Amino acid sequence: MAQVIVVTSGKGGVGKTTSSAAFATGLAQRGKKTCVIDFDVGLRNLDLIMGVERRVVFDIVNVIQGEAKLNQALIKDKRVEGLSILPASQTRDKDALTKEGVQAIIEELSKEYDYILCDSPAGIEKGALLALYFADQAIVVTNPEVSSVRDSDRILGVLQSKSKRAEEKKEPVKQHLLLTRYDPVRVAREEMLKLEDVLEILAIPLLGVIPESETVLKASNAGNPVILDAESPAGQAYADAVARFLGEERPHRFLEPPKKKGFFEKLFGGKAA
């Protein structure tokens, strides 16, 4: 049976879809057959970040309403073997999603995939609740800002009370924290919350810290999940997070401000003797 992972947060604009694309790609790179589903009906951004927007013919709503088979709507990634995308609809209302329809899709995907990632819309409206309902694990994405952390704390409460596991009194949804857009320089200036502050408030295990990086925006605009950019700090941080998720021990990086160059380093462009 596949593991169902919801990528969620309370607040919009924290990097959920970027994280969903990167994480799904990273799992597939590690040999795990992975499908990522866009639950943001009406907006639909996952296909853009994955670079498959021109290949969308059918979407999740078409499948739920019986207008297409699931295999007709799935888009196989051309760069990473074993990775598929199920896009959302841009033209339908969120009410087009039904619990029964989503359950049927997840059950069918579970026969073939190791992981099913559900890219949740922000907030706690219908699409978000359906995205988390069937989850076995949750990646809670937050920025180091008070409003973002507060909204993520609210989502933790929803996961504990409104998931299928909660309803059936099973083992709770396993929660992981992914802290995005972290800038150690701004943290040092007290313009952002410290990692320790975020961990104290949310009190869930840390999966990864993704540094603020221009490469994230560039990768998204180019339709390439940033994890494919192995030279980018953000790409490396996502790869570390995927490795930790799969049980590997990896130190957390990019938590300290870069060291200032000394006089000789500036002069000669290298390390001083």
Short mmCIF file of C-alpha atoms in Angstrom, two decimals:
data_model
loop_
_atom_site.label_atom_id
_atom_site.label_comp_id
_atom_site.label_asym_id
_atom_site.label_seq_id
_atom_site.Cartn_x
_atom_site.Cartn_y
_atom_site.Cartn_z
CA MET A 1 0.00 0.00 0.00
CA ALA A 2 1.18 3.49 -0.82
CA GLN A 3 1.91 6.02 1.87
CA VAL A 4 -0.26 9.12 1.47
CA ILE A 5 1.53 12.37 2.32
CA VAL A 6 -0.20 15.74 2.52
CA VAL A 7 1.90 18.87 2.00
CA THR A 8 0.01 21.53 3.92
CA SER A 9 0.10 24.85 5.76
CA GLY A 10 -2.38 27.34 7.10
CA LYS A 11 -1.10 30.31 5.12
CA GLY A 12 -0.74 30.83 1.38
CA GLY A 13 2.53 31.71 -0.31
CA VAL A 14 4.82 29.72 1.98
CA GLY A 15 6.10 27.34 -0.69
CA LYS A 16 3.75 24.35 -0.48
CA THR A 17 3.56 23.67 -4.20
CA THR A 18 7.28 24.28 -4.68
CA SER A 19 7.88 21.82 -1.83
CA SER A 20 5.40 19.28 -3.23
CA ALA A 21 7.11 19.36 -6.62
CA ALA A 22 10.60 19.12 -5.11
CA PHE A 23 9.71 16.41 -2.64
CA ALA A 24 7.85 14.23 -5.16
CA THR A 25 10.74 14.58 -7.60
CA GLY A 26 13.24 13.71 -4.87
CA LEU A 27 11.36 10.56 -3.89
CA ALA A 28 11.24 9.44 -7.52
CA GLN A 29 14.97 10.16 -7.88
CA ARG A 30 15.51 7.75 -4.98
CA GLY A 31 13.66 5.00 -6.83
CA LYS A 32 10.27 5.44 -5.16
CA LYS A 33 7.33 5.39 -7.56
CA THR A 34 5.57 8.65 -6.74
CA CYS A 35 2.41 10.48 -7.81
CA VAL A 36 1.77 14.10 -6.81
CA ILE A 37 -1.82 15.41 -6.88
CA ASP A 38 -2.83 19.08 -7.12
CA PHE A 39 -5.85 19.73 -4.88
CA ASP A 40 -5.98 23.47 -5.58
CA VAL A 41 -9.04 23.42 -7.85
CA GLY A 42 -9.60 26.77 -9.53
CA LEU A 43 -5.99 27.97 -9.31
CA ARG A 44 -3.74 25.03 -10.35
CA ASN A 45 -0.05 25.81 -10.09
CA LEU A 46 1.58 22.41 -9.69
CA ASP A 47 1.60 21.71 -13.42
CA LEU A 48 3.44 25.01 -14.04
CA ILE A 49 6.14 24.29 -11.47
CA MET A 50 6.50 20.75 -12.83
CA GLY A 51 6.69 22.12 -16.40
CA VAL A 52 3.80 20.02 -17.74
CA GLU A 53 1.10 22.69 -18.20
CA ARG A 54 0.96 22.14 -21.98
CA ARG A 55 0.39 18.43 -21.49
CA VAL A 56 -2.76 18.78 -19.34
CA VAL A 57 -5.76 17.27 -21.14
CA PHE A 58 -7.80 15.85 -18.24
CA ASP A 59 -7.66 16.66 -14.52
CA ILE A 60 -8.72 15.33 -11.14
CA VAL A 61 -12.28 16.67 -11.50
CA ASN A 62 -12.69 14.95 -14.89
CA VAL A 63 -11.71 11.67 -13.21
CA ILE A 64 -14.01 12.15 -10.21
CA GLN A 65 -16.97 13.01 -12.45
CA GLY A 66 -16.36 10.03 -14.74
CA GLU A 67 -15.35 12.14 -17.76
CA ALA A 68 -11.93 10.46 -18.00
CA LYS A 69 -10.07 7.45 -16.67
CA LEU A 70 -7.32 8.05 -14.12
CA ASN A 71 -4.59 6.87 -16.50
CA GLN A 72 -5.80 9.43 -19.07
CA ALA A 73 -5.37 12.29 -16.60
CA LEU A 74 -1.99 11.22 -15.16
CA ILE A 75 1.02 12.96 -16.71
CA LYS A 76 4.30 11.06 -16.57
CA ASP A 77 7.36 13.22 -15.92
CA LYS A 78 9.88 13.06 -18.77
CA ARG A 79 12.92 13.84 -16.58
CA VAL A 80 12.53 11.45 -13.65
CA GLU A 81 11.35 7.88 -14.05
CA GLY A 82 8.52 6.78 -11.80
CA LEU A 83 7.09 10.27 -11.25
CA SER A 84 3.53 11.21 -12.26
CA ILE A 85 1.38 14.33 -11.83
CA LEU A 86 -2.41 14.53 -11.48
CA PRO A 87 -3.35 18.17 -12.19
CA ALA A 88 -6.22 20.16 -10.72
CA SER A 89 -8.93 21.86 -12.75
CA GLN A 90 -8.72 25.57 -13.49
CA THR A 91 -12.34 25.96 -14.49
CA ARG A 92 -14.32 24.05 -11.86
CA ASP A 93 -15.39 24.92 -8.35
CA LYS A 94 -13.80 23.26 -5.30
CA ASP A 95 -17.17 21.61 -4.60
CA ALA A 96 -16.47 19.38 -7.61
CA LEU A 97 -14.14 17.39 -5.33
CA THR A 98 -15.85 14.67 -3.31
CA LYS A 99 -14.55 12.45 -0.53
CA GLU A 100 -15.72 9.34 -2.38
CA GLY A 101 -14.05 10.48 -5.60
CA VAL A 102 -10.75 11.26 -3.91
CA GLN A 103 -10.83 7.94 -2.05
CA ALA A 104 -11.35 6.03 -5.32
CA ILE A 105 -8.37 7.83 -6.89
CA ILE A 106 -6.09 7.16 -3.93
CA GLU A 107 -7.12 3.49 -3.78
CA GLU A 108 -6.37 3.04 -7.48
CA LEU A 109 -3.03 4.87 -7.26
CA SER A 110 -2.07 2.81 -4.19
CA LYS A 111 -1.94 -0.32 -6.32
CA GLU A 112 0.93 1.09 -8.39
CA TYR A 113 2.74 3.81 -6.41
CA ASP A 114 4.92 3.85 -3.29
CA TYR A 115 4.03 7.43 -2.35
CA ILE A 116 1.06 9.68 -3.12
CA LEU A 117 1.71 13.37 -2.37
CA CYS A 118 -1.31 15.63 -1.95
CA ASP A 119 -0.48 19.28 -2.65
CA SER A 120 -2.99 21.11 -0.48
CA PRO A 121 -4.41 24.58 -1.07
CA ALA A 122 -3.96 27.06 1.78
CA GLY A 123 -6.39 27.29 4.66
CA ILE A 124 -9.01 24.80 5.79
CA GLU A 125 -11.61 24.95 3.03
CA LYS A 126 -12.92 21.84 1.24
CA GLY A 127 -9.93 21.19 -1.02
CA ALA A 128 -7.52 21.44 1.91
CA LEU A 129 -9.62 19.16 4.12
CA LEU A 130 -9.86 16.54 1.38
CA ALA A 131 -6.13 16.76 0.72
CA LEU A 132 -5.35 15.89 4.35
CA TYR A 133 -8.25 13.53 5.07
CA PHE A 134 -6.59 10.34 3.77
CA ALA A 135 -3.05 11.26 4.88
CA ASP A 136 -0.72 8.86 6.66
CA GLN A 137 1.93 11.56 7.00
CA ALA A 138 1.93 15.36 6.79
CA ILE A 139 4.67 17.77 5.75
CA VAL A 140 3.73 21.07 7.36
CA VAL A 141 5.35 23.94 5.44
CA THR A 142 5.89 27.22 7.23
CA ASN A 143 7.97 30.39 6.97
CA PRO A 144 9.85 31.87 9.96
CA GLU A 145 7.12 34.49 10.51
CA VAL A 146 4.65 34.70 13.39
CA SER A 147 1.51 34.63 11.19
CA SER A 148 2.74 31.66 9.17
CA VAL A 149 3.72 29.65 12.25
CA ARG A 150 0.44 30.45 13.99
CA ASP A 151 -1.57 29.26 10.97
CA SER A 152 0.54 26.09 10.77
CA ASP A 153 -0.25 25.40 14.42
CA ARG A 154 -3.92 25.60 13.54
CA ILE A 155 -3.41 23.05 10.75
CA LEU A 156 -1.80 20.65 13.24
CA GLY A 157 -5.04 20.78 15.19
CA VAL A 158 -7.06 20.00 12.06
CA LEU A 159 -4.79 17.03 11.25
CA GLN A 160 -5.35 15.67 14.75
CA SER A 161 -9.12 16.01 14.59
CA LYS A 162 -10.39 15.82 10.99
CA SER A 163 -8.26 13.17 9.28
CA LYS A 164 -9.55 9.67 8.53
CA ARG A 165 -7.03 8.32 11.02
CA ALA A 166 -8.48 10.57 13.73
CA GLU A 167 -12.04 9.52 12.88
CA GLU A 168 -11.12 5.83 13.05
CA LYS A 169 -9.01 6.29 16.23
CA LYS A 170 -5.93 4.93 14.50
CA GLU A 171 -2.33 5.98 15.01
CA PRO A 172 -2.21 9.76 14.36
CA VAL A 173 -0.97 11.29 11.12
CA LYS A 174 2.83 11.46 11.37
CA GLN A 175 3.87 15.12 11.21
CA HIS A 176 7.05 16.69 9.82
CA LEU A 177 8.10 20.35 9.77
CA LEU A 178 9.60 21.93 6.65
CA LEU A 179 10.78 25.48 7.30
CA THR A 180 11.09 27.43 4.05
CA ARG A 181 12.53 30.83 3.03
CA TYR A 182 14.93 30.79 5.96
CA ASP A 183 17.46 33.63 5.90
CA PRO A 184 20.09 33.40 8.68
CA VAL A 185 21.18 37.01 8.10
CA ARG A 186 17.65 38.30 8.73
CA VAL A 187 17.27 35.93 11.67
CA ALA A 188 20.46 37.41 13.18
CA ARG A 189 18.92 40.90 12.74
CA GLU A 190 15.76 39.61 14.49
CA GLU A 191 13.66 40.24 11.38
CA MET A 192 12.62 36.57 11.30
CA LEU A 193 11.89 33.94 13.93
CA LYS A 194 14.79 31.72 14.93
CA LEU A 195 14.55 28.04 14.08
CA GLU A 196 14.44 27.25 17.80
CA ASP A 197 11.42 29.54 18.24
CA VAL A 198 9.50 27.81 15.43
CA LEU A 199 10.31 24.37 16.84
CA GLU A 200 9.19 25.45 20.32
CA ILE A 201 5.84 26.73 19.03
CA LEU A 202 4.96 23.84 16.70
CA ALA A 203 6.68 21.02 18.63
CA ILE A 204 6.90 18.58 15.71
CA PRO A 205 10.04 16.91 14.28
CA LEU A 206 12.12 19.01 11.88
CA LEU A 207 12.41 17.49 8.40
CA GLY A 208 14.35 20.30 6.75
CA VAL A 209 15.21 23.97 6.54
CA ILE A 210 15.09 25.43 3.03
CA PRO A 211 17.14 28.62 2.66
CA GLU A 212 15.82 31.73 0.93
CA SER A 213 17.20 31.47 -2.60
CA GLU A 214 16.66 33.15 -5.97
CA THR A 215 17.06 29.74 -7.61
CA VAL A 216 13.64 28.68 -6.28
CA LEU A 217 11.84 31.36 -8.30
CA LYS A 218 14.02 30.77 -11.36
CA ALA A 219 13.38 27.03 -11.23
CA SER A 220 9.62 27.52 -10.82
CA ASN A 221 9.48 29.95 -13.74
CA ALA A 222 11.39 27.46 -15.88
CA GLY A 223 9.07 24.58 -14.91
CA ASN A 224 11.85 22.66 -13.14
CA PRO A 225 11.49 21.46 -9.54
CA VAL A 226 14.38 23.16 -7.69
CA ILE A 227 15.66 19.82 -6.36
CA LEU A 228 16.92 19.13 -9.90
CA ASP A 229 19.39 21.99 -9.42
CA ALA A 230 22.03 20.14 -7.41
CA GLU A 231 24.22 23.27 -7.20
CA SER A 232 21.51 25.34 -5.52
CA PRO A 233 21.44 25.53 -1.70
CA ALA A 234 17.65 25.16 -1.86
CA GLY A 235 17.96 22.12 -4.13
CA GLN A 236 20.50 20.57 -1.77
CA ALA A 237 18.29 21.31 1.26
CA TYR A 238 15.30 19.59 -0.37
CA ALA A 239 17.48 16.58 -1.24
CA ASP A 240 18.59 16.42 2.41
CA ALA A 241 14.94 16.57 3.55
CA VAL A 242 13.96 13.70 1.25
CA ALA A 243 16.89 11.64 2.55
CA ARG A 244 15.82 12.28 6.16
CA PHE A 245 12.24 11.35 5.30
CA LEU A 246 13.53 8.01 4.01
CA GLY A 247 15.41 7.39 7.24
CA GLU A 248 18.91 8.71 6.53
CA GLU A 249 20.88 10.78 9.01
CA ARG A 250 21.89 14.12 7.53
CA PRO A 251 23.06 17.27 9.32
CA HIS A 252 20.98 20.42 8.84
CA ARG A 253 22.76 22.99 6.68
CA PHE A 254 22.30 26.65 5.75
CA LEU A 255 21.40 27.65 9.31
CA GLU A 256 24.23 30.15 9.85
CA PRO A 257 25.02 33.43 8.03
CA PRO A 258 27.81 33.02 5.46
CA LYS A 259 31.21 33.90 6.88
CA LYS A 260 32.57 37.23 5.78
CA LYS A 261 35.67 37.04 3.62
CA GLY A 262 38.93 38.23 5.11
CA PHE A 263 41.20 40.78 3.47
CA PHE A 264 43.35 38.22 1.64
CA GLU A 265 40.32 36.23 0.47
CA LYS A 266 38.82 39.37 -1.07
CA LEU A 267 42.17 40.29 -2.62
CA PHE A 268 43.02 36.92 -4.12
CA GLY A 269 39.58 35.30 -4.37
CA GLY A 270 40.66 32.33 -2.31
CA LYS A 271 41.41 31.32 1.23
CA ALA A 272 44.08 33.11 3.16
CA ALA A 273 47.16 31.03 3.96
#
